[in-house]
Coordinates of C-alpha atoms in Angstrom, one line a residue:
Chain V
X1 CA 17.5 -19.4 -32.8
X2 CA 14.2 -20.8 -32.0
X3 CA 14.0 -24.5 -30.8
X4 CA 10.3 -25.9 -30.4
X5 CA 10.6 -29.9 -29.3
X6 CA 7.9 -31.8 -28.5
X7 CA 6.4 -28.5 -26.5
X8 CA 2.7 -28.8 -24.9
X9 CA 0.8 -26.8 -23.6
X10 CA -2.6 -28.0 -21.1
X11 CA -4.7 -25.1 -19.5
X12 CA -6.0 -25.8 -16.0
X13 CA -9.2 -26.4 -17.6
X14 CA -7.7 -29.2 -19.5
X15 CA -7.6 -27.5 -22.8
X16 CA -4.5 -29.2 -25.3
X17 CA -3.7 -25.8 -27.1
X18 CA 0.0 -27.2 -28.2
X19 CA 0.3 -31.0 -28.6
X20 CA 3.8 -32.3 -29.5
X21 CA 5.0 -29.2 -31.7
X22 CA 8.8 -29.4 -33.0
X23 CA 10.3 -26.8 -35.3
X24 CA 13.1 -24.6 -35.5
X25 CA 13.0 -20.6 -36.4
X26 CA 16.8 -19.9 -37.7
X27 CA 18.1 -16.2 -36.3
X28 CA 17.1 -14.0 -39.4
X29 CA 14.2 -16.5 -40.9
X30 CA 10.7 -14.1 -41.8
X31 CA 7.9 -16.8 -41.1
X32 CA 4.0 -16.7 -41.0
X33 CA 2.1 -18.4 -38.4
X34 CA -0.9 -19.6 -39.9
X35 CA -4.4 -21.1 -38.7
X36 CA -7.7 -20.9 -37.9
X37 CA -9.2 -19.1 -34.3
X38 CA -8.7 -21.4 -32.0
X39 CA -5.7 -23.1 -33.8
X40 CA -3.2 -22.7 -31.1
X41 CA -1.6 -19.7 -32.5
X42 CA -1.8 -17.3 -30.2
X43 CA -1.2 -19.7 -27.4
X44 CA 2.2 -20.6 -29.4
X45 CA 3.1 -16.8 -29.2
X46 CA 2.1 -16.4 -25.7
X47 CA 5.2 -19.6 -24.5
X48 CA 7.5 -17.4 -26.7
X49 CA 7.1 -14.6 -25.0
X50 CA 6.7 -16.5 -21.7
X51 CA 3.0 -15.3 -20.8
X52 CA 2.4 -18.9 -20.4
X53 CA 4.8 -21.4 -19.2
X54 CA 4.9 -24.8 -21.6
X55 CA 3.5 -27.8 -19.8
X56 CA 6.0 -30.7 -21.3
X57 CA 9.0 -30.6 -24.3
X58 CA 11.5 -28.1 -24.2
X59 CA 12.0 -24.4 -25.8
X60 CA 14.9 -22.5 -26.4
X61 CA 15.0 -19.0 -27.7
X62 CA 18.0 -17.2 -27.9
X63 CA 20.1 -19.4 -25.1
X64 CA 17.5 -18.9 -22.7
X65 CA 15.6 -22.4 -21.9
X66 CA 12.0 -20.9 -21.1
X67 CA 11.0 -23.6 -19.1
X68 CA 13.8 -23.3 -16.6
X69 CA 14.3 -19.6 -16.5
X70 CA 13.5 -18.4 -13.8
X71 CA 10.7 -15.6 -13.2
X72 CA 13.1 -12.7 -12.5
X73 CA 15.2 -13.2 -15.3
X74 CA 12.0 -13.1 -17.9
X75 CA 12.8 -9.4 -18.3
X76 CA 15.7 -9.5 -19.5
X77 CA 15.0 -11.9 -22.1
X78 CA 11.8 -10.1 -22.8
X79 CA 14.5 -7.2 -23.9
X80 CA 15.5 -9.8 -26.8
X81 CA 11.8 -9.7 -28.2
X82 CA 10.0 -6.9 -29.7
X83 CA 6.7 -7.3 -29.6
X84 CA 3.3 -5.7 -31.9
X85 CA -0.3 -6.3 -31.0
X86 CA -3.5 -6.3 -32.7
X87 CA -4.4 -3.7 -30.9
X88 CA -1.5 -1.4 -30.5
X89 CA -1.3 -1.0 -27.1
X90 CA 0.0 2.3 -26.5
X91 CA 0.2 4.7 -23.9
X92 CA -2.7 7.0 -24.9
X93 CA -1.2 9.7 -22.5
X94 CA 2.0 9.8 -24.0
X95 CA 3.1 11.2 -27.0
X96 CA 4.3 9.0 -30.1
X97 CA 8.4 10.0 -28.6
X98 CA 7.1 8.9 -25.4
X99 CA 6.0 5.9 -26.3
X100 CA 8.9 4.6 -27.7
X101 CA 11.0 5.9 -25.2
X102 CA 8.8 4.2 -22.6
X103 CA 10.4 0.8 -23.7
X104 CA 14.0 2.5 -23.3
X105 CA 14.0 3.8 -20.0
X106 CA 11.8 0.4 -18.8
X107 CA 15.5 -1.0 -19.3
X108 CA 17.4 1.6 -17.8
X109 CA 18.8 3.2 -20.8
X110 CA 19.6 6.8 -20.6
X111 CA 18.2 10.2 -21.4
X112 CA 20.7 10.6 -23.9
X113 CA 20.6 7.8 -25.2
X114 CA 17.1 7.8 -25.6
X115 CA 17.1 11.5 -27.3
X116 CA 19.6 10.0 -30.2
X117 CA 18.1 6.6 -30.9
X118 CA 14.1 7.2 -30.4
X119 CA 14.1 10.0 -33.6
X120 CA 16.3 7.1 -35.9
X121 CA 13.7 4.6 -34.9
X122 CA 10.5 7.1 -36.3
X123 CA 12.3 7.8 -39.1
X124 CA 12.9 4.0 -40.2
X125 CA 8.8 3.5 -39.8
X126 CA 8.6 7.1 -41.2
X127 CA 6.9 8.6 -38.0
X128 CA 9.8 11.6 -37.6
X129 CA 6.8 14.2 -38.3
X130 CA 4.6 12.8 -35.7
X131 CA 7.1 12.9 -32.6
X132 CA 4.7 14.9 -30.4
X133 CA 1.4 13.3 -31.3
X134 CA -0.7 11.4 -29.4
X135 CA -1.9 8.0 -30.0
X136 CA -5.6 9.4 -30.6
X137 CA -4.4 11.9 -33.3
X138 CA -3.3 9.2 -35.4
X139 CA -4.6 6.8 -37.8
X140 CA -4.4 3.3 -37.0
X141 CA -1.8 2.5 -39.3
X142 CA 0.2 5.0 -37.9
X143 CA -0.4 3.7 -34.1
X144 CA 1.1 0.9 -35.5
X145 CA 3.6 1.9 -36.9
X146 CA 4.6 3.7 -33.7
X147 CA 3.9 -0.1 -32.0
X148 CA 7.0 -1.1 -34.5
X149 CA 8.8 1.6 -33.1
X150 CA 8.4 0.8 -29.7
X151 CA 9.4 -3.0 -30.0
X152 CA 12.5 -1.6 -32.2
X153 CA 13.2 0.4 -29.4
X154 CA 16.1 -1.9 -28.2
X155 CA 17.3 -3.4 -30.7
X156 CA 16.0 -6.9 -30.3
X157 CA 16.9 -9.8 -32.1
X158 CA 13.4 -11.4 -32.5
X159 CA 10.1 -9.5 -33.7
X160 CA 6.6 -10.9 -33.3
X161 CA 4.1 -9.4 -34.5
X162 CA 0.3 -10.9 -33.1
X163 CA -2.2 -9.8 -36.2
X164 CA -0.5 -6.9 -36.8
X165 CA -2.9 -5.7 -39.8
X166 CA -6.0 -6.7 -38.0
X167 CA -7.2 -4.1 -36.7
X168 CA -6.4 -1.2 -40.1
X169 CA -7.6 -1.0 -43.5
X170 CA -6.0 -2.8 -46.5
X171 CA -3.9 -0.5 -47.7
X172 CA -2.2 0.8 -44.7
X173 CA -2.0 -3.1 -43.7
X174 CA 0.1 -3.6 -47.1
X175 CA 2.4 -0.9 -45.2
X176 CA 3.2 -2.7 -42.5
X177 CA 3.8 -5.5 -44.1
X178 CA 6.5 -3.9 -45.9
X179 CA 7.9 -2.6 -42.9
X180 CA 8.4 -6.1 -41.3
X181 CA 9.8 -7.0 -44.3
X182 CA 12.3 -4.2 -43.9
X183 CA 13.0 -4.6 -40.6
X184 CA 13.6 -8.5 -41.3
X185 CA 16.3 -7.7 -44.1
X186 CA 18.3 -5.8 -41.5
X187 CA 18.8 -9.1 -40.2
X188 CA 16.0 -9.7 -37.4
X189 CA 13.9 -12.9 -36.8
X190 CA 10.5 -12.4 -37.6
X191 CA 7.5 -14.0 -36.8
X192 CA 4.2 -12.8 -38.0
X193 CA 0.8 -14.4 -36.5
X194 CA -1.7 -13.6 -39.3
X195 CA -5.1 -13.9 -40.9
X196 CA -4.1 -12.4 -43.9
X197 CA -4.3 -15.1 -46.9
X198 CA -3.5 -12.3 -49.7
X199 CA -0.5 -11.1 -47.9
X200 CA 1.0 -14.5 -47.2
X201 CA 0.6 -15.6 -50.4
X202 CA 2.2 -12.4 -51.8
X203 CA 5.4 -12.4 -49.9
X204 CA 6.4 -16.3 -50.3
X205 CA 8.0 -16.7 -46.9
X206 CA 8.1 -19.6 -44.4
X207 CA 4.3 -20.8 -43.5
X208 CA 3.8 -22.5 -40.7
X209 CA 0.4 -23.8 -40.4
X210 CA -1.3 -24.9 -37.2
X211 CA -4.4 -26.8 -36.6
X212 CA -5.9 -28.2 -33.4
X213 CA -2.3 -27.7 -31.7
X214 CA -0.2 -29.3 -34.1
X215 CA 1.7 -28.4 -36.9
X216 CA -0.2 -29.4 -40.0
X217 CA 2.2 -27.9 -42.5
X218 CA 5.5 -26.2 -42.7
X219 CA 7.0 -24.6 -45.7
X220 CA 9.2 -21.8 -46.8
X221 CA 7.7 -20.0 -50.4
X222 CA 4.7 -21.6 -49.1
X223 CA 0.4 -20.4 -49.5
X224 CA -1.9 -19.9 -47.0
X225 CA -3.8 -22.9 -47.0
X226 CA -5.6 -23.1 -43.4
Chain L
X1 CA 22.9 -4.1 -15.4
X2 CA 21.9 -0.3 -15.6
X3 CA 20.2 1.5 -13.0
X4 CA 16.5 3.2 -13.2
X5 CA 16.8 6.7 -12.8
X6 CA 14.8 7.6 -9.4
X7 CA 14.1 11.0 -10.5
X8 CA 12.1 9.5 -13.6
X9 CA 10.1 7.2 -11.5
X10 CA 9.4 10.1 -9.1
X11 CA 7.9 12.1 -11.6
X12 CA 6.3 9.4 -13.0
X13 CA 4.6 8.8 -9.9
X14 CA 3.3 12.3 -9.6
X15 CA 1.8 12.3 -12.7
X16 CA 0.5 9.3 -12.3
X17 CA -1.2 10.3 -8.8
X18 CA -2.5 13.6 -11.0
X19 CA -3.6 11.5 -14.7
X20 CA -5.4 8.9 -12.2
X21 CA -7.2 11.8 -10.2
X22 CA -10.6 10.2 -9.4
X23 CA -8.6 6.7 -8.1
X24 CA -6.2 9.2 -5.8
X25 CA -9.4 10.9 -4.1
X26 CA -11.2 8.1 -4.2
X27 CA -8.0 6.3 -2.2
X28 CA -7.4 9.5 0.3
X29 CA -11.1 9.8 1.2
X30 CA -11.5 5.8 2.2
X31 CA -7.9 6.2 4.0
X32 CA -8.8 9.5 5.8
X33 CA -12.2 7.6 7.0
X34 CA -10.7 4.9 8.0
X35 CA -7.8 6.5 10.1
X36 CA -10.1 9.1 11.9
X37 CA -11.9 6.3 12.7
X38 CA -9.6 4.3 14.2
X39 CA -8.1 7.3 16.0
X40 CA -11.2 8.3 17.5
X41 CA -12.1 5.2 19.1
X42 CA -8.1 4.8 20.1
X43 CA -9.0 8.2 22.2
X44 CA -12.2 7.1 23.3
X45 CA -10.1 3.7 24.7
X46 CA -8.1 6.6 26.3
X47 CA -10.4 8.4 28.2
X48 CA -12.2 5.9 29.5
X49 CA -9.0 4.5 31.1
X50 CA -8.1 7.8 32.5
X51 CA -11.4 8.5 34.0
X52 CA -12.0 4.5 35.4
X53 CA -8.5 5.4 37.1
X54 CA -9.6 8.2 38.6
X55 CA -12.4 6.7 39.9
X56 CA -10.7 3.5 41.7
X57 CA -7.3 5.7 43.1
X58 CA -6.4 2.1 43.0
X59 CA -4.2 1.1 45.5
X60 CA -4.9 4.1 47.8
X61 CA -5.8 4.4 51.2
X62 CA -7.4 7.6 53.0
X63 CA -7.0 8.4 56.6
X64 CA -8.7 11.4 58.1
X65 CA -7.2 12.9 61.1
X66 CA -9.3 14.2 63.9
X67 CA -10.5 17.7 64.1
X68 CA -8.1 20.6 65.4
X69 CA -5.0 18.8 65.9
X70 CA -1.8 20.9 66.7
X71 CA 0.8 20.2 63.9
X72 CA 2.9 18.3 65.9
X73 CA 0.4 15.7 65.8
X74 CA -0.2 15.3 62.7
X75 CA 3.5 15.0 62.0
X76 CA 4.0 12.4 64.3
X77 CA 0.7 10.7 62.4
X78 CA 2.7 11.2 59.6
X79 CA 5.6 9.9 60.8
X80 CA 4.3 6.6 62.4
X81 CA 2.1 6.2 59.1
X82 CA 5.4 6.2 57.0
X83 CA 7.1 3.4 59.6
X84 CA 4.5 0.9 58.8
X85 CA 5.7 -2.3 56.6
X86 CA 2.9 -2.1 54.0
X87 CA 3.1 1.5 53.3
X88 CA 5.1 3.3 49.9
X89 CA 6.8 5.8 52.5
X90 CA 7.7 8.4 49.2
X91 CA 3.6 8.2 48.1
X92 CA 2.4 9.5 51.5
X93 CA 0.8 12.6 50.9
X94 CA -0.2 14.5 53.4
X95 CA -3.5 16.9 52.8
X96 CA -3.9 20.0 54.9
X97 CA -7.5 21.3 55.4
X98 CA -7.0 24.1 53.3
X99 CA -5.7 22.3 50.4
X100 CA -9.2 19.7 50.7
X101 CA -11.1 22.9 50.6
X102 CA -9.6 24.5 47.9
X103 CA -9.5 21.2 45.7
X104 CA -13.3 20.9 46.4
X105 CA -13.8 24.4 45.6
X106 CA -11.9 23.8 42.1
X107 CA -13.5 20.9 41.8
X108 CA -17.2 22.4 41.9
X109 CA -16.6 25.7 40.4
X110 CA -20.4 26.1 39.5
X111 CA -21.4 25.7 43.2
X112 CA -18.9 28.0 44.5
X113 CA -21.4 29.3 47.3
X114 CA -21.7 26.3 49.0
X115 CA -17.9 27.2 50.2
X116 CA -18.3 31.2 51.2
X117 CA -19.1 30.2 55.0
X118 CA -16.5 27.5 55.0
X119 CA -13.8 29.8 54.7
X120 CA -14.0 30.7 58.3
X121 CA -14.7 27.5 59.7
X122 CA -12.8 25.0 57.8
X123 CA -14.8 21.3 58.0
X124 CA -12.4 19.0 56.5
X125 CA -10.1 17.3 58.4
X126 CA -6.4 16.9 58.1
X127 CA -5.6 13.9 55.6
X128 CA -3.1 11.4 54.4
X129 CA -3.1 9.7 51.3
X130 CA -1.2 6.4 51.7
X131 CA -0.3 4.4 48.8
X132 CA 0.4 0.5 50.0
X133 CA 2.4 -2.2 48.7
X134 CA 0.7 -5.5 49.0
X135 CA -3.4 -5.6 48.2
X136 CA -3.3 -8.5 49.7
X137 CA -2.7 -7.1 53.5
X138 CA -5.0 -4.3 53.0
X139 CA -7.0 -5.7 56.4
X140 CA -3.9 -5.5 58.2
X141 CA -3.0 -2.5 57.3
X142 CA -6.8 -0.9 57.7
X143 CA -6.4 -2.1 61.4
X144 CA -2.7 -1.0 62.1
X145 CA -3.6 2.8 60.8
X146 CA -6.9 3.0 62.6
X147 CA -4.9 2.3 65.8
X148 CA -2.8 5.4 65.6
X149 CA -3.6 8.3 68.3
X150 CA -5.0 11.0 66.5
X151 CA -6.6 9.3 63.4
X152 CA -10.3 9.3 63.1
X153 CA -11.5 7.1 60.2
X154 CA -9.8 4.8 57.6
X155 CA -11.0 4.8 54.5
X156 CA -9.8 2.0 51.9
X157 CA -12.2 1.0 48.9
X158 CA -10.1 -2.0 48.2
X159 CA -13.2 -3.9 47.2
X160 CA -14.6 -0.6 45.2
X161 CA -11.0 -0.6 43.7
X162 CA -11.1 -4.7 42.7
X163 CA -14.4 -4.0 41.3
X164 CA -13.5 -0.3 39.0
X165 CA -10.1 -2.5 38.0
X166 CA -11.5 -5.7 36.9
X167 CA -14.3 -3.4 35.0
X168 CA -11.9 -1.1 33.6
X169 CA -9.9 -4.5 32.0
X170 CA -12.8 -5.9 30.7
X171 CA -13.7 -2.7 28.9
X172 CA -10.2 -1.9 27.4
X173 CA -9.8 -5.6 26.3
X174 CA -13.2 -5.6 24.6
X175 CA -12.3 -1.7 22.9
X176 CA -9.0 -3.0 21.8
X177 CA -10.6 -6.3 20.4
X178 CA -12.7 -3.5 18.3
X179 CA -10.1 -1.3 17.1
X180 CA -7.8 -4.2 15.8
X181 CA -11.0 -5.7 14.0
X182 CA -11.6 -2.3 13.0
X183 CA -8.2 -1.6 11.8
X184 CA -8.6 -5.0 9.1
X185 CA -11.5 -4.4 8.0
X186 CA -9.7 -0.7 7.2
X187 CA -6.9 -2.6 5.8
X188 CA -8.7 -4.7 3.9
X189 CA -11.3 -1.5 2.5
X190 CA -7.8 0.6 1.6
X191 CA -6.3 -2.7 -0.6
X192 CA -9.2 -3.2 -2.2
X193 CA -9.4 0.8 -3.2
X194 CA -6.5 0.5 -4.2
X195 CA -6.7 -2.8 -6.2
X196 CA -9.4 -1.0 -8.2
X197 CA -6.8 1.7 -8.9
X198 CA -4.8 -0.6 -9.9
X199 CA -6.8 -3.0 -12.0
X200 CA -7.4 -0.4 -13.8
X201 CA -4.5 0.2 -14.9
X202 CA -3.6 -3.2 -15.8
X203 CA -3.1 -2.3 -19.3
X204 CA 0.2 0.1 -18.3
X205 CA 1.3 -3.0 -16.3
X206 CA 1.4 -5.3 -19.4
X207 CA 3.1 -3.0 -21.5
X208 CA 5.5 -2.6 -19.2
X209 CA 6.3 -6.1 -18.5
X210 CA 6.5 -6.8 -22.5
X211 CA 9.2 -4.2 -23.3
X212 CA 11.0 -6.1 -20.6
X213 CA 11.3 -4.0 -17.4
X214 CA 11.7 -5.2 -14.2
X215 CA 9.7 -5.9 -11.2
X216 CA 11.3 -3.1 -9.3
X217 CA 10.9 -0.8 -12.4
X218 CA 6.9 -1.5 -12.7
X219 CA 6.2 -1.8 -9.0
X220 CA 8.3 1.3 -7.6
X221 CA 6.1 4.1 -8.7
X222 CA 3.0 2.3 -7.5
X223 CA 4.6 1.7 -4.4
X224 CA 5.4 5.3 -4.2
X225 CA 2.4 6.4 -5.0
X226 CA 1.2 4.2 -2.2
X227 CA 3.3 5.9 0.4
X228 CA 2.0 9.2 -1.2
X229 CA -1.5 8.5 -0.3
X230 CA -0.7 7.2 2.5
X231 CA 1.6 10.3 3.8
X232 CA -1.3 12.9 2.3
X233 CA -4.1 11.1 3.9
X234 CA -2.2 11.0 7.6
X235 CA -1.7 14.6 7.1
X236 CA -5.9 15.4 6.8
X237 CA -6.7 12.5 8.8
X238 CA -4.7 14.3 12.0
X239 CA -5.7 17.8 11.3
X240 CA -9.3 16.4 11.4
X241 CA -8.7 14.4 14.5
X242 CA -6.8 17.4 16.1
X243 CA -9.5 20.0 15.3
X244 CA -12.0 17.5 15.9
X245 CA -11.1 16.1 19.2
X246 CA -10.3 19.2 20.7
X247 CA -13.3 21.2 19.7
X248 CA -15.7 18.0 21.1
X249 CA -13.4 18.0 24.6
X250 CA -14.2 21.4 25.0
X251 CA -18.2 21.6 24.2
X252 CA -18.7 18.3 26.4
X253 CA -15.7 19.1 29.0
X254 CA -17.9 22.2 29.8
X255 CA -21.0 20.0 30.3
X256 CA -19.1 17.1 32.4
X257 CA -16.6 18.4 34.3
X258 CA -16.3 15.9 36.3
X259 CA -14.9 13.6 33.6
X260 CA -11.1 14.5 32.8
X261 CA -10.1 14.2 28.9
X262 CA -6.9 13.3 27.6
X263 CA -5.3 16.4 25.4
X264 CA -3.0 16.4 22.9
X265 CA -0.5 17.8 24.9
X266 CA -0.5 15.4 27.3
X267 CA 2.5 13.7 27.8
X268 CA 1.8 9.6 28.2
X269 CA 4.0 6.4 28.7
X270 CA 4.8 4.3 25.7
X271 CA 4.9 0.8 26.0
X272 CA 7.0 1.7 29.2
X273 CA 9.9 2.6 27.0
X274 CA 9.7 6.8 27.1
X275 CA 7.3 9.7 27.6
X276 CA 5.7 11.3 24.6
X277 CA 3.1 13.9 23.9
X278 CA -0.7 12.7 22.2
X279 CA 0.2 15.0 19.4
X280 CA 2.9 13.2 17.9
X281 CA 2.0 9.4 18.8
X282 CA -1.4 10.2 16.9
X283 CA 0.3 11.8 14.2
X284 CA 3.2 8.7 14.0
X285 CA 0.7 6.1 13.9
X286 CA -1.8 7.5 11.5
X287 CA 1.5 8.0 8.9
X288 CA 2.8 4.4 9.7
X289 CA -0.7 3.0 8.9
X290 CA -1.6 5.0 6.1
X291 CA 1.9 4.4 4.7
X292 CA 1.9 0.8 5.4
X293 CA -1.4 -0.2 4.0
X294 CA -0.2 1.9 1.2
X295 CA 2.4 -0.4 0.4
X296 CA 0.5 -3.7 1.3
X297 CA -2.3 -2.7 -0.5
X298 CA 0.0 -1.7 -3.9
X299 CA 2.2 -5.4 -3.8
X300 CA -1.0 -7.4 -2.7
X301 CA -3.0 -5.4 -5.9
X302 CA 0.3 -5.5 -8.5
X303 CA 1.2 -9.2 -7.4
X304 CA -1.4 -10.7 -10.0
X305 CA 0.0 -9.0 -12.7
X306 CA 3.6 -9.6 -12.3
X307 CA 4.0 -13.3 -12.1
X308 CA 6.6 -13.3 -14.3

């Protein structure tokens, strides 16, 4: 579970990105962040996965209370997140194996371990062809889709997913989509950041909208309306 | 918790050091500057301290014995030389005419026809090279020895040695103020190579520290990749230095012989705690600061990227 109460967040330079935001994410909930640039989205996503500590309130993901944990334990709660960029942010030296292995062996896990789990995870995003491709051989919807691998890699209980279709056409965008939607009915939270009006209105999940910091509007079924 | 695999780590740092070529030349050439350098002037600070010792004989004292003494006499010089109070008894060394010759001769190879007539009618005198304990009763001492039946002059340089001492401080205090600023600024040029190396590959670090891994697990194979440069540069930095050093000491030692320079076989004191060839304290201290600033300069870069 997710547990937003009265969080803030104040950069240095005295910017309110998060002003008095309370909500709760129940474990297995699909919700869509909503809001224009600037909004307080990404700064929302960044105190999830503890880039940026939260200036006042309290949040709780998971057990772990991110404003107390301490900076040596982020890791392993990190290992409870799986986490998708806009822009990919693979290895571009490493094959697509490699780079969902990477994630494996950052937590200690073992060759053979690795060798039976990272073929499974391609096959659920339908990458088991592409195994010794490079990042640069693939389209970008694949490159995402091998981003989705990587934060499946162990088995976390949250996935966020920061514009995921930003950055690939329409059509391959409806494909992840559908793949998050996937992944969510095997039981994961997840919690997509997104621009995309048509695809939020589509799938009729939980929209939270932000504006200015704040939560505007909350709803589950709900439309994009930022 | 599990444990990393060090053998993956290893290799990850190797191909790291290979993928990231230009950075890893770019790293060794700044290090290998730096370190020959730092060891060149650390010689130079050598030689010159060898050669001012060798031209105060600090605490030394030289009496020359009158002409065509029988040997008795000169023992019993010796003798009562030994029996004074301000004389090192075991550092009286005793220099037979022949021996001053024959050092002179050694000692001005090119001239060695000055010394054919010698041969037959020796010039130098019978000497003793005296040691003493206390500077400070040099005077008394002076007079005490050129009081001694058979001695013919006393010659101290006590003010000549005063003098070469307090110039040979000043000089090694102000070349050791210049190799430690010298070794920063080396410091601070190998971090900052290194912090380009690693900025740019900042985007590795992220990823890293997203899937969860742990400090240890993101900084170990920079830190090895550190002591890699570090170990690599050492290694050309002292064959330079070696080849180097020894081809200049031989071009100049053949113009200057008069000057004495340090080899790498000679054996010198450390810190007063054991005796040690050049050789291995210039290869020792070029690994333990390329290694070191290796590893400074890899936590110092990686620290801004890992604050949690």
């Amino acid at each position: 579970m997710i547990e937003f109460k009265n969080v803030s967040k104040k950069y240095p330079n005295g910017t309110l990105a998060l002003d008095d935001v309370s909500l709760t994410i129940n474990d297995g909930e699909f919700v869509f962040i909503v809001g224009e640039s600037g909004a307080g989205k990404s700064t929302m996503l960044k105190t999830l996965f503890r880039e940026e500590k939260i200036t006042s309130g309290s949040l709780i993901v998971d057990g772990f209370d991110l404003k107390k944990t301490r900076n040596r334990k982020i890791p392993y709660y990190r290992r409870k997140l799986g986490i998708v960029f806009q822009d990919f942010r693979l290895f571009h030296d490493k094959t697509v194996f490699e780079n969902v292995a990477f994630a494996m062996r950052a937590v200690g896990e073992s060759t053979k371990s690795i060798n039976r789990r990272v073929p499974t995870i391609l096959s659920i995003v339908n990458l088991q062809d592409k195994v010794k491709c490079f990042p640069r051989e693939l389209s970008g919807g694949e490159q995402q889709r091998v981003a989705l691998a990587r934060a499946l890699a162990n088995n976390p209980s949250i996935i966020i997913a920061d514009e995921p279709t930003g950055n690939i056409d329409p059509k391959l965008s409806l494909e992840i989509m559908n793949l998050l939607i996937k992944i969510h009915k095997h039981g994961k939270t997840v919690i997509v950041v997104t621009h995309e009006k048509n695809f939020v209105d589509y799938f009729q999940q939980r929209v939270i909208t932000i504006k200015d910091g704040k939560v505007v509007d909350d709803k589950v079924g709900g439309m994009f309306d930022a | 918790m599990r444990r990393y695999s060090l053998g993956y780590l290893i290799s990850q740092t190797f191909k790291s050091l290979t993928r990231n070529s230009m950075m890893t030349f770019v790293s060794v050439a700044v290090l290998v500057s730096c370190l020959v350098v730092m060891g060149t002037f650390a010689l130079l600070i050598g030689n010159i301290e060898v050669n001012l010792n060798k031209l105060g004989d600090l605490n030394q004292i030289v009496v020359f014995c009158k002409l065509g003494l029988e040997d008795e006499a000169v023992d019993e010089i010796g003798t009562q030389i030994r029996a004074l109070s301000n004389v090192k008894k075991d550092d009286v060394k005793f220099v037979s005419n022949e021996q001053a010759l024959l050092e002179e001769k050694e000692k001005y190879k090119k001239s060695s026809k000055v010394f054919e007539n010698m041969e037959k009618d020796n010039p130098y005198p019978d000497s003793f090279v005296i040691t003493y304990k206390d500077a400070e009763k040099v005077a008394d001492l002076e007079y005490e020895l050129s009081n001694i039946e058979g001695i013919e002059t006393v010659k101290c340089r006590a003010d000549l040695a005063q003098t070469i001492d307090s110039i040979k401080n000043g000089v090694i205090i102000a070349f050791t103020g210049f190799l430690a600023i010298l070794f920063f600024v080396s410091i601070f040029v190998i971090i900052n190579t290194i912090k380009l190396a690693v900025m740019a590959r900042r985007q590795e670090i992220y990823i890293m520290r997203y899937v969860g891994a742990t400090r240890s697990f993101i900084t170990t194979p920079f830190i090895l990749e550190g002591i890699s440069i570090g170990v690599f540069s050492a290694g050309i930095s002292f064959l330079i230095q070696w080849f180097g050093y020894s081809k200049l000491t031989d071009v100049v030692g053949s113009d200057y012989y008069m000057l004495d320079f340090l080899k790498f076989s000679d054996k010198v004191n450390v810190f007063g705690f054991f005796d040690t060839n050049i050789t291995l304290i210039v290869l020792v201290s070029f690994l333990s600061v390329g290694i070191i600033t290796g590893i400074i300069g890899s936590m110092i870069s990686l620290r801004k990227y890992l604050k949690a």
